[in-house]
Coordinates of C-alpha atoms in Angstrom, one line a residue:
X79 CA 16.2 27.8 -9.2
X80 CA 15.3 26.7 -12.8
X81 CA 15.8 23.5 -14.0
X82 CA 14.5 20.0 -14.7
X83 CA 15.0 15.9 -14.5
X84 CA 14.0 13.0 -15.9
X85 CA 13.6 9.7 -13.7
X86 CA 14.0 6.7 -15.6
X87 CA 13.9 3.1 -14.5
X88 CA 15.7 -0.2 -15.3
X89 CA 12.7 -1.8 -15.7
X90 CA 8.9 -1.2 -15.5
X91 CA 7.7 -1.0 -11.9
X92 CA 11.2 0.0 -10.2
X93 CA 9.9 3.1 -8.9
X94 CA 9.9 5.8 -10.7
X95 CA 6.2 7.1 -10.3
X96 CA 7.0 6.6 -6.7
X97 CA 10.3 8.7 -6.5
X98 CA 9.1 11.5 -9.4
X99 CA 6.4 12.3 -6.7
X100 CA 9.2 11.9 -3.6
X101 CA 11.3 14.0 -5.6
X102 CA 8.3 16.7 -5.8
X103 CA 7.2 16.5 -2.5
X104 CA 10.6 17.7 -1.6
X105 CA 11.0 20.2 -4.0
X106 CA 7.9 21.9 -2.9
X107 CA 8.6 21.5 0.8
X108 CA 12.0 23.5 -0.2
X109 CA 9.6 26.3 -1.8
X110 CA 10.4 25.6 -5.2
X111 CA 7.3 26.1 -7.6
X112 CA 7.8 22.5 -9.2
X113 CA 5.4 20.7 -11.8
X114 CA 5.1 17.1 -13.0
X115 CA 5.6 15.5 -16.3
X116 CA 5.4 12.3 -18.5
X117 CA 6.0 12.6 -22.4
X118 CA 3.9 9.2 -22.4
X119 CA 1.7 7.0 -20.3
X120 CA 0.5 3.8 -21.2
X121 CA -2.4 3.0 -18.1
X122 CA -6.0 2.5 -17.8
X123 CA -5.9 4.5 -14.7
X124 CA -6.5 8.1 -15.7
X125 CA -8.0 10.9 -14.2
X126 CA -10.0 13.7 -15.4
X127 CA -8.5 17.5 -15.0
X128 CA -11.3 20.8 -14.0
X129 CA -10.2 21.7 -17.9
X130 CA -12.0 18.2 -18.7
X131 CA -9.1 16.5 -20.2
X132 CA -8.0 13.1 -19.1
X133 CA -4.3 12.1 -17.8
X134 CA -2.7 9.2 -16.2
X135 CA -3.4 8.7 -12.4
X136 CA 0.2 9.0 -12.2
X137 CA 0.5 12.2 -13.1
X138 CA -2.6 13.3 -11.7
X139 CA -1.2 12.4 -8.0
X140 CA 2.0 13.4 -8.5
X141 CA 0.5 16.9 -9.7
X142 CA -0.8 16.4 -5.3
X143 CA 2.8 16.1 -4.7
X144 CA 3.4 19.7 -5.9
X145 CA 0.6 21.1 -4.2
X146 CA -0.7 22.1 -7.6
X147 CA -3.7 21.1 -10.1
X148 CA -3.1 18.8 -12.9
X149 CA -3.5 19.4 -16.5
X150 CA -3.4 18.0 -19.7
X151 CA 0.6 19.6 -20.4
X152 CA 1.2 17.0 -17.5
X153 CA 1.0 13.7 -19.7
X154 CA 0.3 14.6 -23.3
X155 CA -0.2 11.2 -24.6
X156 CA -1.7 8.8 -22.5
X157 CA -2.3 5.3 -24.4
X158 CA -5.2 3.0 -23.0
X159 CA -4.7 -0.8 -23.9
X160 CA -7.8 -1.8 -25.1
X161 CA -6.4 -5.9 -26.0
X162 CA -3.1 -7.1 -27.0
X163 CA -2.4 -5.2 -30.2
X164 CA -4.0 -2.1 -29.8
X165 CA -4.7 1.2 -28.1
X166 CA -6.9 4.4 -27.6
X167 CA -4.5 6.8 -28.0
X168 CA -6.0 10.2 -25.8
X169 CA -3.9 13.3 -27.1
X170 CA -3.9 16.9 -24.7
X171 CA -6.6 14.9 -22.6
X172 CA -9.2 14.0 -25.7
X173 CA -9.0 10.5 -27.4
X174 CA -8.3 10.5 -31.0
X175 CA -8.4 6.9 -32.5
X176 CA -7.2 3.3 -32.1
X177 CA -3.8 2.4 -33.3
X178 CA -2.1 -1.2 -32.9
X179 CA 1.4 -0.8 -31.6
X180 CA 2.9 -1.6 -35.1
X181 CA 1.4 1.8 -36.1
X182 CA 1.8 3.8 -33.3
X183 CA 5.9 3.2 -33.6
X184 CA 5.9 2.5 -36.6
X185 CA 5.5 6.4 -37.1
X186 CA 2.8 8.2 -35.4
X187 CA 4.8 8.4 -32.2
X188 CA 7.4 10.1 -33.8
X189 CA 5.4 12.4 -35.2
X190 CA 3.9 13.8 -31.5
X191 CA 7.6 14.5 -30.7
X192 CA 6.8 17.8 -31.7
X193 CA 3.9 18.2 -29.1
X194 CA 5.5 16.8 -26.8
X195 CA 8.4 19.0 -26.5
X196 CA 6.3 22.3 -27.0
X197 CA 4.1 20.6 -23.8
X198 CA 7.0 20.7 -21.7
X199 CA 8.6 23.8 -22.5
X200 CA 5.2 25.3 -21.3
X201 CA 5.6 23.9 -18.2
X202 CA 9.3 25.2 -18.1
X203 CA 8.5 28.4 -18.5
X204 CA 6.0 28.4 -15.6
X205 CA 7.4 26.4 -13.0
X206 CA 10.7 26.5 -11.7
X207 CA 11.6 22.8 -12.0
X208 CA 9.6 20.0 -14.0
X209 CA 10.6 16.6 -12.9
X210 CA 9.6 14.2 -15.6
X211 CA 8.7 10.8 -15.3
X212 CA 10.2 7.8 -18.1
X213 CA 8.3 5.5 -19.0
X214 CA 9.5 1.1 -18.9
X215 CA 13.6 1.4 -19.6
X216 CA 15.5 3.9 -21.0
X217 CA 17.7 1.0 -23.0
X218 CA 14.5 -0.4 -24.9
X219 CA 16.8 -0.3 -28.0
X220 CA 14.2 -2.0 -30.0
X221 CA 12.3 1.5 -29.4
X222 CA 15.2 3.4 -29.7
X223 CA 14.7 5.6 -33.2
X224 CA 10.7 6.6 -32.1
X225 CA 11.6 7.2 -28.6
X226 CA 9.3 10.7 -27.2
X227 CA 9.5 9.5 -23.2
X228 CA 12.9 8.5 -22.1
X229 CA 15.9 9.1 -24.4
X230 CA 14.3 11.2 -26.8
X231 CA 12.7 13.7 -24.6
X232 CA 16.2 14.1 -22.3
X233 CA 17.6 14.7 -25.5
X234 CA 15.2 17.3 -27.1
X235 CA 15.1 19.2 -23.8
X236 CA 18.4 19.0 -22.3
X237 CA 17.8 16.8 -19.0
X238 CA 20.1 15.1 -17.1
X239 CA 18.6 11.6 -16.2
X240 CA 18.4 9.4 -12.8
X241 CA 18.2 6.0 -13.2
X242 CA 15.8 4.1 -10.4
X243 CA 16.9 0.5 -9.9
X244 CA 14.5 -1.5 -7.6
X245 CA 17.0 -3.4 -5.3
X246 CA 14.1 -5.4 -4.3
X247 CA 14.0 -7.3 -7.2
X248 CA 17.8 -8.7 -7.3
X249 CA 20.4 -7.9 -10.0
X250 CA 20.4 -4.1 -9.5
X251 CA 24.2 -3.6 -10.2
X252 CA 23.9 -5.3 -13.5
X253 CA 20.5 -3.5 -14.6
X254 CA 22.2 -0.3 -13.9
X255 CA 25.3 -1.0 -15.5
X256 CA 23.6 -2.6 -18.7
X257 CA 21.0 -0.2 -18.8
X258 CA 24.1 2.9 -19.1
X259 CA 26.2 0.5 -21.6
X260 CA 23.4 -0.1 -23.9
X261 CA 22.7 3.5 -24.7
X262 CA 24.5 5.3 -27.5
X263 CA 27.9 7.8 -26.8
X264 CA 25.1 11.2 -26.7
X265 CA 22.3 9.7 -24.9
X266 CA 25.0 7.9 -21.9
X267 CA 26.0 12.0 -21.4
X268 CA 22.7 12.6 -20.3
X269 CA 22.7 9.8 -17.6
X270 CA 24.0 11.5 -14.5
X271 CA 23.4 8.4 -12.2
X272 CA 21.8 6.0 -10.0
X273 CA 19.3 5.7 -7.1
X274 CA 18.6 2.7 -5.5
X275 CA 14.9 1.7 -4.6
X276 CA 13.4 -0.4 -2.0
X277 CA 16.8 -1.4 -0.2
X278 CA 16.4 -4.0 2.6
X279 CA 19.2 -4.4 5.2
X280 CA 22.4 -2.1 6.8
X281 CA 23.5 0.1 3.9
X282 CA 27.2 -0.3 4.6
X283 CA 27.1 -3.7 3.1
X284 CA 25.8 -2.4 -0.1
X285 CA 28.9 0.8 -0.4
X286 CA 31.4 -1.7 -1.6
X287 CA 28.9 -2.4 -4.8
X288 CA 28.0 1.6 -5.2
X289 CA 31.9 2.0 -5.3
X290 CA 32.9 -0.4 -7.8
X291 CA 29.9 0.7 -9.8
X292 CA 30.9 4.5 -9.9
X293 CA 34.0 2.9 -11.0
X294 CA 33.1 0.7 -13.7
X295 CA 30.4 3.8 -14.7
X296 CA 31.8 7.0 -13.7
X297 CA 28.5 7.6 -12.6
X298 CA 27.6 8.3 -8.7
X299 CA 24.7 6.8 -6.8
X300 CA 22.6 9.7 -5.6
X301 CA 20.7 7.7 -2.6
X302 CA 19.5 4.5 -1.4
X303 CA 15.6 4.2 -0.6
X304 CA 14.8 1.5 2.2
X305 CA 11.9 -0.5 1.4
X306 CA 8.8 1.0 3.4
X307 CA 5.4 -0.8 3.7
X308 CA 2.3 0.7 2.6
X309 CA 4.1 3.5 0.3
X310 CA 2.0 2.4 -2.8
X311 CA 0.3 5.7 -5.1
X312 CA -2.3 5.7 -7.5
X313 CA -0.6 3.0 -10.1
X314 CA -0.7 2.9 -13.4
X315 CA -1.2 -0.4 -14.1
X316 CA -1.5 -4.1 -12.1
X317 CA -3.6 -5.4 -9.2
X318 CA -1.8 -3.6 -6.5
X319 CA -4.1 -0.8 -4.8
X320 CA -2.0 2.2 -3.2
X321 CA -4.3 2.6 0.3
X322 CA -5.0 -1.3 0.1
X323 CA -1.1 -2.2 0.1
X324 CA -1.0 0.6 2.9
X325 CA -4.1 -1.6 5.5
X326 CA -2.1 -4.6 4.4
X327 CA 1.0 -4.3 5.3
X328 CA 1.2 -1.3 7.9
X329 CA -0.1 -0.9 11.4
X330 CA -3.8 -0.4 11.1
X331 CA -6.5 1.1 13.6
X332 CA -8.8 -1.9 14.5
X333 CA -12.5 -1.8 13.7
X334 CA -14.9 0.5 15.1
X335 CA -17.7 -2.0 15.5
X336 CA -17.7 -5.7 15.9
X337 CA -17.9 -6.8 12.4
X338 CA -15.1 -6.4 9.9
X339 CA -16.8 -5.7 6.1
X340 CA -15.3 -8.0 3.4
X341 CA -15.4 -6.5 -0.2
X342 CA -14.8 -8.8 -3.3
X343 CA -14.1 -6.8 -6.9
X344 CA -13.9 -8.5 -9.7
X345 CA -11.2 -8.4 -11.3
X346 CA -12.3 -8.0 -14.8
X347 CA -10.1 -8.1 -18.0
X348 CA -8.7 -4.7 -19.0
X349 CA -9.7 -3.2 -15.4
X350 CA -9.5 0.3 -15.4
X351 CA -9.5 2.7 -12.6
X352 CA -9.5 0.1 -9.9
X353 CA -7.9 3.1 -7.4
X354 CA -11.9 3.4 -6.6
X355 CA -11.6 1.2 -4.0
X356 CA -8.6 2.8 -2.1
X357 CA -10.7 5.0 -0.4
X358 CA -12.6 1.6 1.4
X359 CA -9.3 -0.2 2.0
X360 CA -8.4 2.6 3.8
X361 CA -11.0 2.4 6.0
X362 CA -10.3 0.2 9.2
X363 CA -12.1 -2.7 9.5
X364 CA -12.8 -3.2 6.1
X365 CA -11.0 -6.2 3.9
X366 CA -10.5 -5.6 0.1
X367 CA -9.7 -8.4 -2.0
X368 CA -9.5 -9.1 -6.2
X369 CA -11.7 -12.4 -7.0
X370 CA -11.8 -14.3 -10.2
X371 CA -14.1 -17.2 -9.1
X372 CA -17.6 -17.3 -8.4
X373 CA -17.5 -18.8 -4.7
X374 CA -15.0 -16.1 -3.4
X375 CA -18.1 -13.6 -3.6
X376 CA -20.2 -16.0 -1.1
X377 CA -18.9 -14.4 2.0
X378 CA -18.4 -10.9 0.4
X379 CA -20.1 -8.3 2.2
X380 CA -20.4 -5.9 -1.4
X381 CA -18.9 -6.6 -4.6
X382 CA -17.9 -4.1 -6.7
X383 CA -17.9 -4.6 -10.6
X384 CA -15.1 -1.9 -11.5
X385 CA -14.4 0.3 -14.7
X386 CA -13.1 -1.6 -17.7
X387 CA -11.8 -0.4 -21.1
X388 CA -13.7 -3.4 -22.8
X389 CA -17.2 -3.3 -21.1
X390 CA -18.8 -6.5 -23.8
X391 CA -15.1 -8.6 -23.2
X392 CA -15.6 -8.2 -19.4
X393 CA -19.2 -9.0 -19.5
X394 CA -18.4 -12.4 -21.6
X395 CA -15.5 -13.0 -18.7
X396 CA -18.3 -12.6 -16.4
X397 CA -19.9 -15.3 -17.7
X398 CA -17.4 -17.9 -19.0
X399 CA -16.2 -17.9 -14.9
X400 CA -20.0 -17.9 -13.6
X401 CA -19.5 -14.6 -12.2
X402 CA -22.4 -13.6 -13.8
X403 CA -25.1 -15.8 -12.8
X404 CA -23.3 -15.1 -9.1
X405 CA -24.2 -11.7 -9.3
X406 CA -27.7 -11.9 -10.8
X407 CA -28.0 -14.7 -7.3
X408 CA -27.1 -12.2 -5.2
X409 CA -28.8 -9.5 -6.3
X410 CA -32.6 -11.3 -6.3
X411 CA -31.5 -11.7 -2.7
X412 CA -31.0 -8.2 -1.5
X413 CA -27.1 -8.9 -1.3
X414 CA -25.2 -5.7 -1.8
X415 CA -23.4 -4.8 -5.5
X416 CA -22.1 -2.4 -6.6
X417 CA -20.6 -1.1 -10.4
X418 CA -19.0 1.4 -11.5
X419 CA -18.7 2.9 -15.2
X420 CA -18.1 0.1 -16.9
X421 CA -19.3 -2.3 -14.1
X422 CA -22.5 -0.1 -14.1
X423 CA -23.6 -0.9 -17.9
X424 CA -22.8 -4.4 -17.4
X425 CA -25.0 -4.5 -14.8
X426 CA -27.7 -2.8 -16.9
X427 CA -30.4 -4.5 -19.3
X428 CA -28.8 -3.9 -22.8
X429 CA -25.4 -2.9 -24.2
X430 CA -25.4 -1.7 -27.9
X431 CA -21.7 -1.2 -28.8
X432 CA -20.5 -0.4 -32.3
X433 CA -17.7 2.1 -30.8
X434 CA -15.5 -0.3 -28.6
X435 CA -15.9 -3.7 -29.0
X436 CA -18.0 -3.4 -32.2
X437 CA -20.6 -5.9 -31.4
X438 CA -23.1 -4.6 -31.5
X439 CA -26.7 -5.6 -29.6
X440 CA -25.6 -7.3 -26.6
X441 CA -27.7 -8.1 -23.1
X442 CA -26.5 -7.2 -20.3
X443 CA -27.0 -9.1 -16.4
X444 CA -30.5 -7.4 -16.1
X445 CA -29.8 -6.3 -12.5
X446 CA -30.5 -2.5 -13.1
X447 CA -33.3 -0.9 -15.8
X448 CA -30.4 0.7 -17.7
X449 CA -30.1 0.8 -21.7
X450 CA -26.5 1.7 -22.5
X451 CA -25.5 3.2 -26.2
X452 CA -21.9 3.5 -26.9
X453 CA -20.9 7.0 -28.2
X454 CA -18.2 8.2 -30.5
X455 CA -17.3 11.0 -28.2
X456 CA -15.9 10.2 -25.2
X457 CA -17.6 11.7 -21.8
X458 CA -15.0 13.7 -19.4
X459 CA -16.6 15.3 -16.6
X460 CA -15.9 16.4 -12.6
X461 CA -19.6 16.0 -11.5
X462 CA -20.8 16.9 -8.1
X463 CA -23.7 16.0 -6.0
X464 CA -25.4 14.5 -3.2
X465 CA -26.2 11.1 -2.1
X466 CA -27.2 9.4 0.9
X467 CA -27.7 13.0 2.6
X468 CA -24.1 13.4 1.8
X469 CA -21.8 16.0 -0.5
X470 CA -20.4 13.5 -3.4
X471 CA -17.6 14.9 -6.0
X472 CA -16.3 12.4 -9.0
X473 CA -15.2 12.4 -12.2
X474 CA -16.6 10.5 -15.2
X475 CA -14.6 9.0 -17.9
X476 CA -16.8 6.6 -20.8
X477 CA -18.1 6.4 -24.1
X478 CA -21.1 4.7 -22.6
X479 CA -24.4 6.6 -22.8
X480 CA -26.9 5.6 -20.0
X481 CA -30.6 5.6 -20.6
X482 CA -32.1 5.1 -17.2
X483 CA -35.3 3.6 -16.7
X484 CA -36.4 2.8 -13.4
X485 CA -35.0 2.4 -9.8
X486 CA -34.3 5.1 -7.2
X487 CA -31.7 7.7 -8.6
X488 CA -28.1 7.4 -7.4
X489 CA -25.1 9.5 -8.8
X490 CA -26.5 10.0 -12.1
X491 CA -27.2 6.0 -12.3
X492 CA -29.5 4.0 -10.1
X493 CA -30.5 2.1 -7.3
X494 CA -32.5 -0.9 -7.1
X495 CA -32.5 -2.8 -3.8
X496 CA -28.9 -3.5 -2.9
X497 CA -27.7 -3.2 -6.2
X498 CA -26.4 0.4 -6.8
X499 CA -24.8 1.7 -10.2
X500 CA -23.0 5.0 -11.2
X501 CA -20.8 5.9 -13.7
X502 CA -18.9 8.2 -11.2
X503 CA -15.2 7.1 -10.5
X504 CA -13.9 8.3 -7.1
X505 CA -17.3 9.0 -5.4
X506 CA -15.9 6.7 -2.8
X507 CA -13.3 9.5 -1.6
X508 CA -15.8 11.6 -0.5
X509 CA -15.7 10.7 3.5
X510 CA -19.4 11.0 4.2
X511 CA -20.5 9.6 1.4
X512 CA -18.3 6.8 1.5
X513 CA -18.9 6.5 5.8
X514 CA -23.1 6.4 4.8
X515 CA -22.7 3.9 1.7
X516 CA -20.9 1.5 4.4
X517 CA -23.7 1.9 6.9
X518 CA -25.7 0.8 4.2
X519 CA -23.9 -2.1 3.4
X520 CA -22.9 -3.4 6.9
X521 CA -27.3 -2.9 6.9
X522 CA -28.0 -5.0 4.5
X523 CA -25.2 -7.4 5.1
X524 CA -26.2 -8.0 8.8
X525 CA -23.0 -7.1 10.0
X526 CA -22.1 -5.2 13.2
X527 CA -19.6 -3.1 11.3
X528 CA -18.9 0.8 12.3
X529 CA -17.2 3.3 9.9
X530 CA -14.7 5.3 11.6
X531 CA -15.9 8.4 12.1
X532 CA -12.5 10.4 11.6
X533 CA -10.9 8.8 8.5
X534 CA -9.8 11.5 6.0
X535 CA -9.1 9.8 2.2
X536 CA -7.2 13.0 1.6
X537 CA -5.3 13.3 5.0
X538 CA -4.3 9.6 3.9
X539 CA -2.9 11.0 0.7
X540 CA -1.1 13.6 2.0
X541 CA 0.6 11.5 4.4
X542 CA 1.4 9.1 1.9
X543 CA 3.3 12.1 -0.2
X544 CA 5.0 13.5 2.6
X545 CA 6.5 10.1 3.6
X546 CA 7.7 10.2 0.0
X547 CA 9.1 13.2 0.4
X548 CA 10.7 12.5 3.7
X549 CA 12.2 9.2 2.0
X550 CA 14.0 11.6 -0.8
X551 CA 14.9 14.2 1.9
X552 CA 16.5 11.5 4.4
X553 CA 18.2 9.1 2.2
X554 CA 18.9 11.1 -0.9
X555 CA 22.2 13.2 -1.4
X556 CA 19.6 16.0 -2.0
X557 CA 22.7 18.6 -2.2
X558 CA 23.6 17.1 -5.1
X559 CA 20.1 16.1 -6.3
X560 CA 19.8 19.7 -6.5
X561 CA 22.9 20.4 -8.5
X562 CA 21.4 17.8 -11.0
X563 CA 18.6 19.8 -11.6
X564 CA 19.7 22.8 -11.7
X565 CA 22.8 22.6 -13.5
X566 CA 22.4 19.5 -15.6
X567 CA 24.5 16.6 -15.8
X568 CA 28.0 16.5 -15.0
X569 CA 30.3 17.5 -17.8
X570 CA 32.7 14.6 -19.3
X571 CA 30.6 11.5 -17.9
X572 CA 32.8 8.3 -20.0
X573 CA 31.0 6.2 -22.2
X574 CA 30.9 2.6 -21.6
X575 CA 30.9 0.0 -24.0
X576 CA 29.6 -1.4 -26.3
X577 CA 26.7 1.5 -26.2
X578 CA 23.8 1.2 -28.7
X579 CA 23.9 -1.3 -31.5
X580 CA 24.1 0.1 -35.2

């Protein structure tokens, strides 16, 4: 088999991280050497590869999906929102300057066409299959002409293209069919067809629509995915945590001890890698909630300050909400916090910052003897070590330079009291680490709470992928899906009307 795909979406958030890493998980099961692949990412969740280059979450667990290990060819350009009007813009896994998105398509994306392309092609000549990953909608017409993700890159490299539709939402028949009619004559003979996400219901009162719209399209539908609870990955952007959805809304094992273990995170402006805490809402017994107001974190057993892509802005959030003064409260009482990356320098003594917010000199909550300086070059690391008696691995991703001065060492940060700091993101995935840190907590907290002593984070994940992969392999014409990628789109697809504006 050699071939590839491109999943696109009707909108944003219809699924097509989801069913890229379905369609994988199948592929592999099927002994097809397949790899992952997204043109473009825009996320603050990223991940760093062994090669030390950072990539989208995304990517990175969809990489899981094919049993193989992620790498910068994966997600070449990987922008990180750092306000309204502007990004980092991280090229082959190393950031290489701000751009506002006037200027980012107003030419330079264009220009990484060329990068793009050569990325992928790589990846085609080493892995039977690449199934590549869109990005928003393919029918952004305002984006049209600078297009490297969707359009452009199924273009450029030949793919035939599945549209995901999230039935979920309503209005699926006419976001398919407007998404196809709003594309020009060449780019509507790449779309092969549809597949319909998160159906509710009996199928057989949905076939009449599927008919009428291979009629009106020419275009088949090649499955329909029923809506399954707790099927949430690694996302790349929004509140909703993958393993959190999965204790929310699924069966879950009741707690070992008596106490359950509440967890308040702040949910601070520009949030980034807020997947950390997964790894505890998988964990039965304990409750993970986002907070915004001071007394939600009075019955919190730990709060977490997470990662952020604008460490000052979050700090001054902190503070305009009374977050702040919250914290600094419940740390002079022995009351368990805990920040990470970002959320560790704001816990610190003193921010000086003329790399990402610019402003300089700035105090941080005093909770921790830390002295953070803001560095031009940005630190990607996969650090190992031990903590708590226990193996720990992570990965680091900040421009933050920590100058420790005091307190007991923890992860390359500190501890003082209950208040614990690290830059390490994903430390919590580590299951002794993660079962000890809880003991210390449930400790400190004065709560009769037990880890369980069996709860694998990766064992999670893999069953989490393999569902996916059962979902394509059950409810996907996978005969044809096959086809698709193999062959390419079907030859003499009609256009519809009007297609793409002049």
């Amino acid at each position: 088999m050699s071939g590839g795909l491109l999943v696109a979406g009707t909108t944003s958030d219809a699924g097509k991280s989801v069913v890229t890493a379905g369609i994988c998980r199948w592929l592999v099961r099927q002994g097809v050497k397949v790899a992952p692949f997204k043109a473009q990412n825009m996320s603050l969740n990223s991940f760093v590869t062994t090669e030390g280059a950072e990539i989208g979450r995304a990517q990175a667990m969809q990489a899981q999906a094919c049993r193989i290990e992620p790498t910068a060819l994966m997600n070449p350009v990987l922008l990180k929102p750092g306000g309204e009007q502007s990004s980092q813009v991280v090229l082959l896994g190393k950031p290489v300057g701000e751009l506002s998105a006037r200027g980012y398509h107003g030419g330079r994306q264009q220009q990484l066409l060329g990068t793009v392309l050569d990325c992928l092609e790589q990846l085609r000549g080493t892995y039977d299959a690449v199934i590549c990953e869109g990005a928003g909608s393919p029918a952004e017409i305002n984006l049209r002409r600078t297009d490297i993700v969707n359009m452009g890159i199924a273009r450029n490299a030949g793919l035939p293209v599945l549209v995901v539709g999230d039935i979920d939402r309503g209005g699926v028949f006419a976001s398919f069919f407007g998404t196809v009619a709003l594309l020009s004559p060449e780019d509507q003979a790449c779309v092969a067809g549809f597949l319909v996400n998160k159906f509710r219901g009996d199928v057989s009162l949905l076939e009449p629509g599927l008919d009428m719209l291979h009629g009106l399209t020419g275009r088949k539908t090649y499955g329909v995915l029923p809506f399954r609870h707790g099927l949430g990955i690694d996302e790349e952007d929004g509140l909703r945590v993958s393993l959190r959805g999965a204790v929310r809304e699924s069966v879950v094992a009741p707690p070992v001890g008596e106490d359950v273990l509440r967890v308040a995170v702040c949910a601070v402006p520009l949030m980034s890698n807020f997947t950390d805490v997964d790894a505890l809402a998988a964990e039965p017994g304990v409750v993970v909630r986002f907070v915004d107001r001071p007394e939600e974190l009075s019955d919190a057993d730990l709060v977490i300050v997470p990662g952020t892509r604008g460490t000052v802005r979050a700090l001054e959030w902190l503070r305009e909400r009374g977050l702040a003064d919250a914290l600094v409260r419940r740390a002079a009482e022995q009351r368990p916090v805990l920040g990470i990356c970002g959320g560790f320098q704001i816990l610190g003594e003193h921010i000086e910052d003329d790399v990402e917010s610019r402003r300089g000199q700035v105090d941080g909550l005093g909770i921790l003897p830390v002295r953070v300086r803001f560095a031009r070059e940005k630190t990607l690391t996969r650090p190992s070590g031990e903590a708590l008696g226990e193996r720990v691995e992570g990965y680091e991703i900040h421009h933050g330079v920590a100058d420790v001065t005091g307190g007991i060492p923890f992860l390359d940060g500190c501890r003082v009291g209950q208040s614990w700091g690290t830059h390490w993101h994903g430390s919590l995935e580590s299951d002794g680490f993660r079962r000890a840190f809880l003991r210390e907590v449930a400790a400190a907290a004065g709560r009769r709470f037990v880890p369980a002593p069996d709860t694998s984070f990766a064992a999670l994940r893999e069953e989490q992928l393999d569902r996916l992969g059962d979902l394509i392999e059950q409810h996907a014409d996978t005969d044809a899906l096959w086809r698709l990628i193999e062959s390419g789109a079907p030859q003499g697809l009609p256009f519809i009307p009007p297609g793409a504006p002049a």
